[in-house]
PDB file of C-alpha atoms in Angstrom:
ATOM      1  CA  ARG T   1      67.408 253.480 -63.036  1.00 44.00           C
ATOM      2  CA  THR T   2      70.065 255.027 -60.889  1.00 51.00           C
ATOM      3  CA  HIS T   3      72.726 252.923 -59.183  1.00 62.00           C
ATOM      4  CA  GLY T   4      72.513 252.772 -55.383  1.00 80.00           C
ATOM      5  CA  VAL T   5      68.939 253.994 -55.010  1.00 83.00           C
ATOM      6  CA  VAL T   6      66.812 253.007 -51.996  1.00 91.00           C
ATOM      7  CA  ILE T   7      63.677 251.595 -53.608  1.00 89.00           C
ATOM      8  CA  CYS T   8      61.753 250.781 -50.416  1.00 93.00           C
ATOM      9  CA  GLN T   9      62.186 250.018 -46.720  1.00 96.00           C
ATOM     10  CA  LEU T  10      61.046 247.026 -44.693  1.00 95.00           C
ATOM     11  CA  PRO T  11      59.318 247.688 -41.365  1.00 95.00           C
ATOM     12  CA  ALA T  12      60.902 246.638 -38.065  1.00 94.00           C
ATOM     13  CA  GLY T  13      60.427 242.937 -37.398  1.00 93.00           C
ATOM     14  CA  TYR T  14      60.689 242.069 -41.116  1.00 94.00           C
ATOM     15  CA  ARG T  15      64.344 243.011 -41.633  1.00 95.00           C
ATOM     16  CA  PRO T  16      67.396 240.754 -41.887  1.00 94.00           C
ATOM     17  CA  ALA T  17      69.950 240.835 -39.057  1.00 92.00           C
ATOM     18  CA  GLY T  18      72.618 242.130 -41.461  1.00 93.00           C
ATOM     19  CA  THR T  19      73.053 242.910 -45.141  1.00 94.00           C
ATOM     20  CA  VAL T  20      72.030 240.263 -47.665  1.00 94.00           C
ATOM     21  CA  ILE T  21      72.864 240.578 -51.368  1.00 93.00           C
ATOM     22  CA  TYR T  22      71.016 239.007 -54.288  1.00 92.00           C
ATOM     23  CA  ASN T  23      71.773 238.858 -58.001  1.00 86.00           C
ATOM     24  CA  GLN T  24      68.335 239.089 -59.572  1.00 86.00           C
ATOM     25  CA  ARG T  25      66.987 238.901 -63.110  1.00 81.00           C
ATOM     26  CA  SER T  26      66.349 242.234 -64.782  1.00 80.00           C
ATOM     27  CA  ASP T  27      66.016 243.686 -68.248  1.00 76.00           C
ATOM     28  CA  SER T  28      69.536 245.146 -68.252  1.00 62.00           C
ATOM     29  CA  SER T  29      71.685 244.010 -71.155  1.00 61.00           C
ATOM     30  CA  VAL T  30      73.810 241.943 -68.742  1.00 62.00           C
ATOM     31  CA  GLY T  31      70.671 240.113 -67.549  1.00 67.00           C
ATOM     32  CA  ASN T  32      71.121 240.552 -63.781  1.00 77.00           C
ATOM     33  CA  SER T  33      71.079 243.355 -61.255  1.00 83.00           C
ATOM     34  CA  GLN T  34      72.212 243.405 -57.645  1.00 87.00           C
ATOM     35  CA  ILE T  35      69.735 244.035 -54.827  1.00 90.00           C
ATOM     36  CA  GLU T  36      70.932 244.666 -51.262  1.00 93.00           C
ATOM     37  CA  ILE T  37      68.673 244.345 -48.228  1.00 94.00           C
ATOM     38  CA  HIS T  38      70.187 245.987 -45.164  1.00 94.00           C
ATOM     39  CA  GLY T  39      69.523 245.432 -41.464  1.00 94.00           C
ATOM     40  CA  THR T  40      68.088 248.969 -41.416  1.00 95.00           C
ATOM     41  CA  GLY T  41      65.332 247.706 -43.718  1.00 95.00           C
ATOM     42  CA  GLU T  42      66.550 249.613 -46.770  1.00 95.00           C
ATOM     43  CA  ILE T  43      66.214 247.715 -50.048  1.00 94.00           C
ATOM     44  CA  ILE T  44      68.726 249.121 -52.514  1.00 92.00           C
ATOM     45  CA  PHE T  45      69.004 248.683 -56.257  1.00 86.00           C
ATOM     46  CA  ALA T  46      72.773 248.391 -55.926  1.00 80.00           C
ATOM     47  CA  SER T  47      74.274 247.686 -59.302  1.00 71.00           C
ATOM     48  CA  THR T  48      73.903 246.925 -62.928  1.00 62.00           C
ATOM     49  CA  SER T  49      76.254 247.859 -65.706  1.00 60.00           C
ATOM     50  CA  ASN T  50      73.353 249.310 -67.717  1.00 62.00           C
ATOM     51  CA  SER T  51      69.927 250.805 -67.127  1.00 70.00           C
ATOM     52  CA  ALA T  52      67.150 248.486 -66.049  1.00 73.00           C
ATOM     53  CA  SER T  53      63.452 249.328 -66.019  1.00 78.00           C
ATOM     54  CA  TRP T  54      62.500 246.256 -63.963  1.00 80.00           C
ATOM     55  CA  VAL T  55      64.106 243.786 -61.579  1.00 83.00           C
ATOM     56  CA  SER T  56      62.670 240.545 -60.179  1.00 85.00           C
ATOM     57  CA  PHE T  57      62.287 239.999 -56.437  1.00 88.00           C
ATOM     58  CA  GLY T  58      61.444 236.318 -57.013  1.00 89.00           C
ATOM     59  CA  GLY T  59      63.140 233.808 -54.699  1.00 89.00           C
ATOM     60  CA  MET T  60      64.582 236.350 -52.260  1.00 90.00           C
ATOM     61  CA  GLN T  61      64.411 234.913 -48.719  1.00 89.00           C
ATOM     62  CA  PHE T  62      66.108 235.665 -45.415  1.00 89.00           C
ATOM     63  CA  PRO T  63      65.410 235.108 -41.702  1.00 87.00           C
ATOM     64  CA  ALA T  64      63.661 238.151 -40.229  1.00 88.00           C
ATOM     65  CA  GLU T  65      64.483 239.832 -36.906  1.00 76.00           C
ATOM     66  CA  ASN T  66      61.624 238.159 -35.031  1.00 67.00           C
TER      67      ASN T  66
END
C-alpha cells in the first residue's frame, strides 16, 4: 500500500477533536503500521517501512465530537 493514503473518512459527529495516532499490527515486515485519524474525519494509512496488505483497527478508541 502507498504511504499517506486516505483509506476512509468518518462522518461528522464521529470524529476526534484533533489528530490521534495509533501504531497498529499489520503484515509489514516490521510488524506495525501507523494509522492517523484526523479531526476532519480522514483516516490515513500514514507509515510503514514496507508494504502491508492489511492493518488491524482493533483497540482504536477516541472521544467523538458529540
